[in-house]
C-alpha cells in the first residue's frame, strides 16, 4: 500500500520539484504527521501554492482527518480551479467518509474537465455499484471502455453489472463474447449457467453447469 501511495504522489507531481523536500520524503515514507507539519511550515513561506495545500490535505487524509483534508483540497481548488486531480482527491475523501452522493459530484466534475479519462468513469461506476445503482454503473463502464486501451477487466465488470441490474440478455451477450475471446473457460460457463438459471432457462443452465464441471471449475 505504501508503494502505491508513493507512486501516486510522485506521478501527481509538485509545482516546484525542490519545494518542501523534507515533507515529500516524509510523505513517501508514510510518516503522515511529520509530512503534515513539514508542509505546514512550507506553507508559511509559500501561502499561495495550491500543490502544498493538496499535499498537506493528502497527509490529513491518510491520517483519516477528513475535515482537515477537505479544507486543504478546497483551498487548492480556490487557488487553481483548473487542476482536475483536486476534484478526484475530494471524491476519494468523501468516499472514505461514506458520503457517496458528494463523492459522485466530484467525480462528475473531474469527468467534465477530462471527459476522455477512463479511470474517472470506472471509479464513478464503482460508487454507483456500492449504491446499488447497477444500471448506471454499467453505463459508466461502457463510457470507460470507449476510452480505455485495456478492455477485458472492464467488460468483466460490466457483465456483472448487467446481471445485477437484471439486464440478463446483455449480460449473456457480454459473457459469450468474453467466452469467445478467452476460449471455453470454466468460470465463464459458470457465469452463463447462473444467468440462464435467473432467466428461467433451465436446460441452458444445466448445459453450462455441466461444461463448467467438465472444464474443471466450480460454478
XYZ file of N, CA and C in Angstrom:
657
model
N 0.827 -1.205 0.000
C 0.000 0.000 0.000
C 0.863 1.257 0.000
N 1.946 1.212 0.810
C 2.827 2.379 0.884
C 3.440 2.685 -0.475
N 3.853 1.631 -1.217
C 4.444 1.840 -2.536
C 3.443 2.477 -3.483
N 2.168 2.040 -3.387
C 1.136 2.599 -4.250
C 0.933 4.075 -3.948
N 0.854 4.414 -2.670
C 0.678 5.815 -2.281
C 1.829 6.662 -2.793
N 3.050 6.139 -2.650
C 4.228 6.884 -3.114
C 4.196 7.084 -4.617
N 3.771 6.058 -5.346
C 3.703 6.160 -6.801
C 2.709 7.228 -7.210
N 1.523 7.216 -6.579
C 0.516 8.231 -6.890
C 1.061 9.619 -6.579
N 1.737 9.723 -5.456
C 2.322 11.002 -5.037
C 3.311 11.518 -6.068
N 4.205 10.637 -6.527
C 5.232 11.056 -7.472
C 4.640 11.410 -8.821
N 3.655 10.612 -9.282
C 3.058 10.860 -10.587
C 2.258 12.156 -10.599
N 1.660 12.492 -9.448
C 0.833 13.698 -9.412
C 1.677 14.955 -9.517
N 2.941 14.862 -9.119
C 3.869 15.975 -9.273
C 3.692 17.062 -8.239
N 4.619 17.953 -8.238
C 4.583 19.100 -7.334
C 4.920 20.331 -8.158
N 4.337 21.471 -7.789
C 4.523 22.682 -8.581
C 5.992 23.074 -8.665
N 6.741 22.822 -7.599
C 8.171 23.111 -7.599
C 8.904 21.885 -7.085
N 9.769 21.244 -7.904
C 10.399 19.983 -7.515
C 11.168 20.051 -6.210
N 11.757 21.209 -5.888
C 12.546 21.329 -4.662
C 11.730 21.873 -3.486
N 10.464 22.126 -3.741
C 9.635 22.739 -2.714
C 9.355 21.751 -1.586
N 9.771 22.109 -0.395
C 9.498 21.312 0.794
C 9.898 19.853 0.600
N 11.158 19.654 0.295
C 11.678 18.306 0.047
C 11.484 17.401 1.262
N 11.668 17.977 2.432
C 11.520 17.191 3.655
C 10.109 16.614 3.765
N 9.117 17.443 3.485
C 7.732 16.983 3.548
C 7.453 15.873 2.562
N 8.014 15.988 1.367
C 7.797 14.953 0.351
C 8.447 13.635 0.761
N 9.616 13.721 1.407
C 10.286 12.497 1.867
C 9.456 11.828 2.959
N 8.977 12.625 3.905
C 8.127 12.067 4.958
C 6.890 11.407 4.354
N 6.323 12.069 3.358
C 5.115 11.544 2.727
C 5.398 10.187 2.095
N 6.480 10.094 1.352
C 6.815 8.845 0.673
C 7.164 7.731 1.652
N 7.592 8.104 2.849
C 7.899 7.106 3.875
C 6.668 6.726 4.693
N 5.557 7.361 4.403
C 4.338 7.068 5.149
C 4.283 7.729 6.514
N 5.120 8.720 6.743
C 5.127 9.454 8.017
C 4.206 10.664 7.864
N 2.909 10.376 7.951
C 1.907 11.367 7.572
C 1.921 12.598 8.476
N 2.061 12.391 9.779
C 2.041 13.544 10.686
C 3.262 14.431 10.479
N 4.420 13.804 10.307
C 5.628 14.590 10.034
C 5.487 15.347 8.715
N 4.910 14.681 7.718
C 4.686 15.337 6.426
C 3.752 16.529 6.590
N 2.688 16.321 7.366
C 1.723 17.405 7.593
C 2.418 18.636 8.177
N 3.226 18.428 9.200
C 3.891 19.561 9.848
C 4.917 20.208 8.920
N 5.614 19.393 8.133
C 6.594 19.944 7.192
C 5.910 20.799 6.131
N 4.777 20.316 5.605
C 4.051 21.091 4.602
C 3.478 22.372 5.219
N 3.046 22.286 6.475
C 2.527 23.482 7.151
C 3.607 24.548 7.264
N 4.808 24.122 7.630
C 5.933 25.057 7.718
C 6.235 25.668 6.359
N 6.181 24.836 5.334
C 6.467 25.300 3.980
C 5.408 26.291 3.502
N 4.154 26.063 3.910
C 3.073 26.958 3.504
C 3.226 28.351 4.102
N 3.929 28.458 5.220
C 4.182 29.781 5.786
C 5.024 30.621 4.830
N 5.870 29.948 4.054
C 6.724 30.641 3.087
C 6.043 30.782 1.734
N 5.217 29.781 1.383
C 4.542 29.787 0.073
C 3.032 29.647 0.291
N 2.374 30.675 0.814
C 0.959 30.556 1.191
C -0.009 30.465 0.021
N 0.453 30.706 -1.189
C -0.433 30.647 -2.352
C -0.107 29.468 -3.258
N 0.587 28.478 -2.735
C 0.947 27.312 -3.547
C -0.121 26.230 -3.396
N -0.905 26.038 -4.436
C -2.023 25.093 -4.376
C -1.558 23.667 -4.103
N -0.430 23.284 -4.699
C 0.028 21.905 -4.555
C 0.410 21.583 -3.116
N 0.946 22.564 -2.404
C 1.278 22.335 -0.998
C 0.025 22.098 -0.163
N -1.034 22.843 -0.454
C -2.301 22.588 0.244
C -2.805 21.186 -0.071
N -2.664 20.811 -1.326
C -3.104 19.466 -1.710
C -2.327 18.392 -0.941
N -1.013 18.543 -0.889
C -0.182 17.532 -0.241
C -0.437 17.476 1.259
N -0.637 18.635 1.866
C -0.985 18.619 3.288
C -2.353 17.979 3.493
N -3.267 18.254 2.563
C -4.583 17.625 2.633
C -4.508 16.115 2.502
N -3.635 15.637 1.613
C -3.482 14.191 1.450
C -2.865 13.553 2.691
N -1.953 14.279 3.348
C -1.398 13.766 4.606
C -2.505 13.640 5.652
N -3.382 14.635 5.725
C -4.524 14.561 6.646
C -5.439 13.399 6.279
N -5.649 13.216 4.992
C -6.491 12.115 4.513
C -5.943 10.774 4.978
N -4.621 10.589 4.852
C -4.011 9.329 5.269
C -4.140 9.123 6.779
N -4.239 10.214 7.533
C -4.435 10.110 8.988
C -5.917 10.050 9.355
N -6.792 10.001 8.326
C -8.244 9.946 8.497
C -8.794 11.203 9.170
N -8.108 12.312 8.974
C -8.607 13.609 9.432
C -9.301 14.264 8.239
N -10.506 13.791 7.980
C -11.166 14.100 6.716
C -11.552 15.570 6.578
N -12.000 16.197 7.658
C -12.398 17.602 7.549
C -11.194 18.485 7.226
N -10.061 18.194 7.858
C -8.839 18.945 7.543
C -8.434 18.718 6.090
N -8.580 17.479 5.639
C -8.226 17.151 4.255
C -9.105 17.914 3.277
N -10.404 17.919 3.530
C -11.338 18.636 2.658
C -10.991 20.122 2.614
N -10.724 20.683 3.767
C -10.425 22.120 3.833
C -9.198 22.474 2.990
N -8.154 21.660 3.083
C -6.938 21.963 2.321
C -7.131 21.746 0.821
N -7.836 20.691 0.434
C -8.056 20.461 -1.005
C -8.949 21.556 -1.581
N -9.945 21.982 -0.819
C -10.791 23.083 -1.283
C -9.978 24.368 -1.457
N -9.010 24.579 -0.579
C -8.135 25.750 -0.720
C -7.292 25.625 -1.986
N -6.826 24.418 -2.271
C -6.064 24.195 -3.504
C -6.917 24.523 -4.727
N -8.188 24.135 -4.685
C -9.103 24.424 -5.798
C -9.344 25.925 -5.920
N -9.468 26.586 -4.784
C -9.660 28.044 -4.800
C -8.501 28.734 -5.511
N -7.281 28.237 -5.287
C -6.096 28.831 -5.911
C -5.975 28.421 -7.373
N -6.247 27.153 -7.651
C -6.097 26.633 -9.018
C -7.285 25.738 -9.357
N -8.405 26.327 -9.787
C -9.623 25.548 -10.027
C -9.578 24.659 -11.267
N -8.532 24.779 -12.074
C -8.471 24.011 -13.323
C -7.760 22.671 -13.171
N -7.204 22.376 -12.022
C -6.452 21.131 -11.839
C -7.413 20.006 -11.473
N -7.620 19.077 -12.390
C -8.633 18.035 -12.236
C -8.361 17.117 -11.058
N -7.094 16.830 -10.776
C -6.765 15.874 -9.726
C -7.311 16.310 -8.373
N -7.496 17.613 -8.174
C -8.021 18.087 -6.891
C -9.462 17.602 -6.687
N -10.242 17.585 -7.760
C -11.626 17.115 -7.652
C -11.663 15.605 -7.401
N -10.722 14.896 -8.003
C -10.606 13.454 -7.741
C -10.236 13.217 -6.281
N -9.323 14.033 -5.762
C -8.953 13.917 -4.344
C -10.180 14.073 -3.449
N -10.982 15.091 -3.732
C -12.179 15.308 -2.917
C -13.154 14.148 -3.047
N -13.280 13.606 -4.251
C -14.156 12.447 -4.435
C -13.710 11.291 -3.548
N -12.417 11.037 -3.502
C -11.897 9.928 -2.698
C -12.066 10.193 -1.198
N -11.896 11.439 -0.798
C -12.079 11.772 0.617
C -13.533 11.574 1.028
N -14.458 12.084 0.211
C -15.874 11.932 0.552
C -16.312 10.471 0.478
N -15.697 9.702 -0.398
C -15.992 8.273 -0.441
C -15.563 7.614 0.865
N -14.377 7.977 1.344
C -13.890 7.425 2.614
C -14.796 7.831 3.777
N -15.396 9.011 3.671
C -16.317 9.481 4.710
C -17.680 8.805 4.617
N -17.923 8.088 3.529
C -19.215 7.442 3.332
C -20.255 8.353 2.718
N -19.838 9.527 2.233
C -20.764 10.480 1.611
C -20.717 10.285 0.098
N -21.419 9.257 -0.351
C -21.288 8.841 -1.753
C -21.900 9.836 -2.730
N -22.982 10.489 -2.340
C -23.601 11.460 -3.248
C -22.639 12.612 -3.548
N -21.958 13.085 -2.512
C -20.980 14.162 -2.715
C -19.796 13.640 -3.517
N -19.383 12.423 -3.205
C -18.302 11.780 -3.965
C -18.628 11.759 -5.455
N -19.858 11.387 -5.797
C -20.272 11.343 -7.203
C -20.177 12.718 -7.856
N -20.541 13.742 -7.118
C -20.488 15.101 -7.675
C -19.068 15.474 -8.091
N -18.101 15.086 -7.279
C -16.720 15.451 -7.608
C -16.148 14.582 -8.724
N -16.540 13.310 -8.781
C -16.124 12.511 -9.937
C -16.738 13.071 -11.217
N -17.981 13.525 -11.130
C -18.637 14.114 -12.298
C -17.911 15.383 -12.738
N -17.483 16.195 -11.777
C -16.723 17.406 -12.107
C -15.405 17.041 -12.785
N -14.743 15.998 -12.283
C -13.490 15.552 -12.908
C -13.739 15.093 -14.340
N -14.850 14.390 -14.561
C -15.196 13.918 -15.904
C -15.490 15.098 -16.828
N -16.160 16.113 -16.309
C -16.427 17.311 -17.122
C -15.124 17.964 -17.568
N -14.129 17.932 -16.698
C -12.831 18.526 -17.035
C -12.035 17.665 -18.001
N -12.109 16.343 -17.819
C -11.341 15.408 -18.653
C -12.261 14.274 -19.111
N -13.112 14.545 -20.102
C -14.134 13.566 -20.495
C -13.601 12.302 -21.154
N -12.320 12.240 -21.459
C -11.766 11.034 -22.075
C -10.901 10.228 -21.105
N -10.984 10.534 -19.826
C -10.216 9.793 -18.824
C -11.037 8.597 -18.348
N -10.654 7.400 -18.775
C -11.455 6.207 -18.476
C -11.472 5.878 -16.988
N -10.407 6.231 -16.264
C -10.361 5.926 -14.831
C -11.508 6.589 -14.080
N -11.803 7.828 -14.444
C -12.841 8.559 -13.717
C -14.195 7.876 -13.887
N -14.503 7.404 -15.097
C -15.757 6.691 -15.319
C -15.796 5.399 -14.506
N -14.681 4.682 -14.492
C -14.643 3.415 -13.749
C -14.817 3.660 -12.252
N -14.136 4.664 -11.735
C -14.256 4.950 -10.298
C -15.671 5.379 -9.945
N -16.290 6.188 -10.812
C -17.676 6.579 -10.539
C -18.600 5.377 -10.635
N -18.320 4.485 -11.573
C -19.120 3.267 -11.704
C -19.095 2.447 -10.424
N -17.933 2.354 -9.790
C -17.826 1.562 -8.569
C -18.606 2.192 -7.415
N -18.735 3.516 -7.423
C -19.566 4.171 -6.410
C -21.036 3.849 -6.670
N -21.446 3.918 -7.935
C -22.818 3.528 -8.269
C -23.080 2.079 -7.859
N -22.106 1.213 -8.067
C -22.235 -0.191 -7.668
C -22.492 -0.301 -6.166
N -21.728 0.423 -5.370
C -21.901 0.388 -3.917
C -23.281 0.901 -3.508
N -23.840 1.801 -4.305
C -25.152 2.370 -4.005
C -26.290 1.516 -4.546
N -25.953 0.423 -5.236
C -26.983 -0.428 -5.820
C -27.540 0.094 -7.125
N -26.870 1.098 -7.702
C -27.300 1.675 -8.984
C -26.564 0.945 -10.110
N -26.952 -0.307 -10.335
C -26.183 -1.173 -11.230
C -26.276 -0.750 -12.693
N -27.424 -0.258 -13.097
C -27.567 0.180 -14.491
C -26.663 1.389 -14.771
N -26.635 2.333 -13.836
C -25.748 3.491 -14.001
C -24.284 3.061 -13.987
N -23.979 2.072 -13.153
C -22.607 1.553 -13.125
C -22.240 0.963 -14.479
N -23.164 0.202 -15.070
C -22.914 -0.393 -16.386
C -22.727 0.690 -17.445
N -23.519 1.752 -17.363
C -23.392 2.853 -18.328
C -22.021 3.519 -18.219
N -21.551 3.722 -16.984
C -20.234 4.343 -16.816
C -19.118 3.420 -17.294
N -19.269 2.128 -17.079
C -18.257 1.189 -17.563
C -18.224 1.169 -19.088
N -19.384 1.358 -19.713
C -19.431 1.456 -21.174
C -18.651 2.684 -21.647
N -18.798 3.794 -20.934
C -18.041 5.000 -21.277
C -16.550 4.799 -21.027
N -16.215 4.114 -19.945
C -14.802 3.823 -19.674
C -14.204 2.988 -20.795
N -14.969 2.027 -21.284
C -14.495 1.166 -22.372
C -14.221 1.954 -23.645
N -14.962 3.022 -23.844
C -14.779 3.840 -25.046
C -13.371 4.437 -25.099
N -12.800 4.734 -23.928
C -11.522 5.446 -23.886
C -10.355 4.609 -23.368
N -10.631 3.416 -22.871
C -9.564 2.595 -22.292
C -8.945 1.680 -23.340
N -7.642 1.521 -23.268
C -6.943 0.579 -24.152
C -7.147 -0.847 -23.657
N -7.139 -1.036 -22.346
C -7.323 -2.362 -21.742
C -8.820 -2.595 -21.557
N -9.380 -3.556 -22.273
C -10.830 -3.733 -22.326
C -11.367 -4.830 -21.406
N -10.669 -5.966 -21.314
C -11.262 -7.151 -20.716
C -11.685 -6.979 -19.256
N -10.852 -6.388 -18.381
C -11.306 -6.226 -16.991
C -12.581 -5.394 -16.882
N -12.678 -4.346 -17.707
C -13.871 -3.512 -17.693
C -15.086 -4.276 -18.195
N -14.888 -5.113 -19.203
C -16.015 -5.888 -19.732
C -16.496 -6.919 -18.717
N -15.580 -7.511 -17.987
C -15.979 -8.462 -16.938
C -16.806 -7.754 -15.866
N -16.384 -6.557 -15.482
C -17.151 -5.791 -14.505
C -18.518 -5.423 -15.063
N -18.543 -5.002 -16.331
C -19.817 -4.595 -16.928
C -20.780 -5.770 -17.008
N -20.261 -6.950 -17.328
C -21.114 -8.137 -17.378
C -21.817 -8.363 -16.047
N -21.083 -8.201 -14.956
C -21.677 -8.410 -13.637
C -22.680 -7.312 -13.296
N -22.415 -6.094 -13.738
C -23.379 -5.009 -13.504
C -24.674 -5.263 -14.271
N -24.543 -5.726 -15.516
C -25.739 -6.082 -16.280
C -26.557 -7.122 -15.529
N -25.878 -8.134 -15.005
C -26.584 -9.205 -14.293
C -27.287 -8.662 -13.052
N -26.587 -7.845 -12.276
C -27.166 -7.291 -11.052
C -28.327 -6.352 -11.355
N -28.266 -5.678 -12.507
C -29.339 -4.766 -12.905
C -30.528 -5.506 -13.506
N -30.418 -6.824 -13.648
C -31.490 -7.601 -14.263
C -31.484 -7.542 -15.773
N -30.400 -7.025 -16.345
C -30.270 -6.932 -17.805
C -29.610 -8.227 -18.294
N -30.367 -9.316 -18.188
C -29.771 -10.637 -18.374
C -29.363 -10.905 -19.818
N -30.136 -10.412 -20.780
C -29.750 -10.619 -22.179
C -28.409 -9.940 -22.477
N -28.248 -8.718 -21.960
C -26.979 -8.012 -22.159
C -25.834 -8.743 -21.457
N -26.122 -9.256 -20.256
C -25.091 -9.986 -19.506
C -24.674 -11.257 -20.236
N -25.651 -11.963 -20.791
C -25.346 -13.197 -21.530
C -24.532 -12.880 -22.780
N -24.926 -11.825 -23.496
C -24.186 -11.432 -24.699
C -22.735 -11.097 -24.349
N -22.548 -10.317 -23.277
C -21.196 -9.949 -22.852
C -20.395 -11.191 -22.486
N -21.022 -12.094 -21.758
C -20.322 -13.300 -21.318
C -19.926 -14.166 -22.504
N -20.812 -14.295 -23.476
C -20.489 -15.105 -24.663
C -19.317 -14.505 -25.439
N -19.292 -13.182 -25.530
C -18.180 -12.541 -26.240
C -16.867 -12.719 -25.477
N -16.936 -12.657 -24.149
C -15.747 -12.935 -23.345
C -15.310 -14.385 -23.515
N -16.263 -15.265 -23.572
C -16.021 -16.697 -23.762
C -15.275 -16.928 -25.078
N -15.728 -16.243 -26.143
C -15.070 -16.388 -27.444
C -13.634 -15.871 -27.400
N -13.412 -14.829 -26.608
C -12.064 -14.265 -26.512
C -11.133 -15.175 -25.715
N -11.613 -15.648 -24.576
C -10.759 -16.432 -23.686
C -10.749 -17.920 -24.015
N -11.721 -18.374 -24.810
C -11.878 -19.810 -25.000
C -12.855 -20.349 -23.969
N -13.082 -21.637 -24.009
C -14.066 -22.232 -23.104
C -13.479 -22.357 -21.702
N -13.691 -21.356 -20.898
C -13.198 -21.334 -19.533
C -14.317 -21.740 -18.575
N -13.949 -22.481 -17.547
C -14.942 -22.958 -16.587
C -15.695 -21.804 -15.928
N -14.981 -20.739 -15.593
C -15.623 -19.619 -14.911
C -16.705 -18.990 -15.776
N -16.428 -18.838 -17.068
C -17.419 -18.228 -17.951
C -18.620 -19.138 -18.146
N -18.379 -20.461 -18.194
C -19.519 -21.388 -18.231
C -20.360 -21.233 -16.973
N -19.685 -21.087 -15.848
C -20.413 -20.905 -14.594
C -21.250 -19.646 -14.598
N -20.681 -18.551 -15.121
C -21.426 -17.291 -15.217
C -22.667 -17.469 -16.089
N -22.479 -18.097 -17.246
C -23.618 -18.319 -18.143
C -24.669 -19.202 -17.491
N -24.231 -20.212 -16.749
C -25.179 -21.112 -16.085
C -26.084 -20.335 -15.134
N -25.493 -19.482 -14.323
C -26.295 -18.706 -13.382
C -27.214 -17.725 -14.106
N -26.715 -17.103 -15.173
C -27.541 -16.149 -15.912
C -28.755 -16.832 -16.530
N -28.530 -17.984 -17.134
C -29.667 -18.717 -17.702
C -30.617 -19.204 -16.609
N -30.059 -19.583 -15.464
C -30.903 -20.008 -14.343
C -31.812 -18.869 -13.904
N -31.237 -17.645 -13.791
C -32.039 -16.486 -13.398
C -33.108 -16.169 -14.443
N -32.810 -16.445 -15.709
C -33.793 -16.212 -16.774
C -34.876 -17.276 -16.810
N -34.658 -18.369 -16.087
C -35.621 -19.463 -16.092
C -35.414 -20.447 -17.223
N -34.266 -20.364 -17.906
C -33.955 -21.290 -18.999
C -33.099 -22.427 -18.437
N -33.793 -23.381 -17.822
C -33.103 -24.406 -17.034
C -32.244 -25.332 -17.885
N -32.689 -25.663 -19.093
C -31.893 -26.561 -19.939
C -30.531 -25.938 -20.255
N -30.543 -24.658 -20.602
C -29.279 -23.974 -20.892
C -28.416 -23.867 -19.639
N -29.066 -23.640 -18.494
C -28.321 -23.559 -17.237
C -27.629 -24.880 -16.937
N -28.352 -25.984 -17.095
C -27.769 -27.309 -16.832
C -26.604 -27.573 -17.779
N -26.764 -27.200 -19.054
C -25.694 -27.411 -20.031
C -24.415 -26.708 -19.584
N -24.538 -25.449 -19.180
C -23.338 -24.684 -18.824
C -22.782 -25.093 -17.463
N -23.643 -25.495 -16.528
C -23.123 -26.055 -15.276
C -22.292 -27.304 -15.568
N -22.809 -28.142 -16.472
C -22.099 -29.377 -16.829
C -20.756 -29.066 -17.471
N -20.742 -28.075 -18.397
C -19.488 -27.713 -19.052
C -18.487 -27.122 -18.059
N -18.999 -26.352 -17.098
C -18.111 -25.789 -16.077
C -17.429 -26.899 -15.288
N -18.195 -27.924 -14.943
C -17.633 -29.057 -14.201
C -16.628 -29.813 -15.056
N -16.966 -30.006 -16.331
C -16.057 -30.723 -17.236
C -14.744 -29.969 -17.430
N -14.838 -28.627 -17.399
C -13.635 -27.807 -17.569
C -12.791 -27.767 -16.299
N -13.334 -28.370 -15.235
C -12.554 -28.449 -14.001
C -12.791 -27.311 -13.049
N -13.858 -26.529 -13.297
C -14.137 -25.406 -12.421
C -15.276 -25.710 -11.483
N -15.601 -24.730 -10.672
C -16.717 -24.842 -9.741
C -17.640 -23.670 -9.981
N -18.838 -23.897 -10.530
C -19.726 -22.786 -10.888
C -20.242 -22.044 -9.658
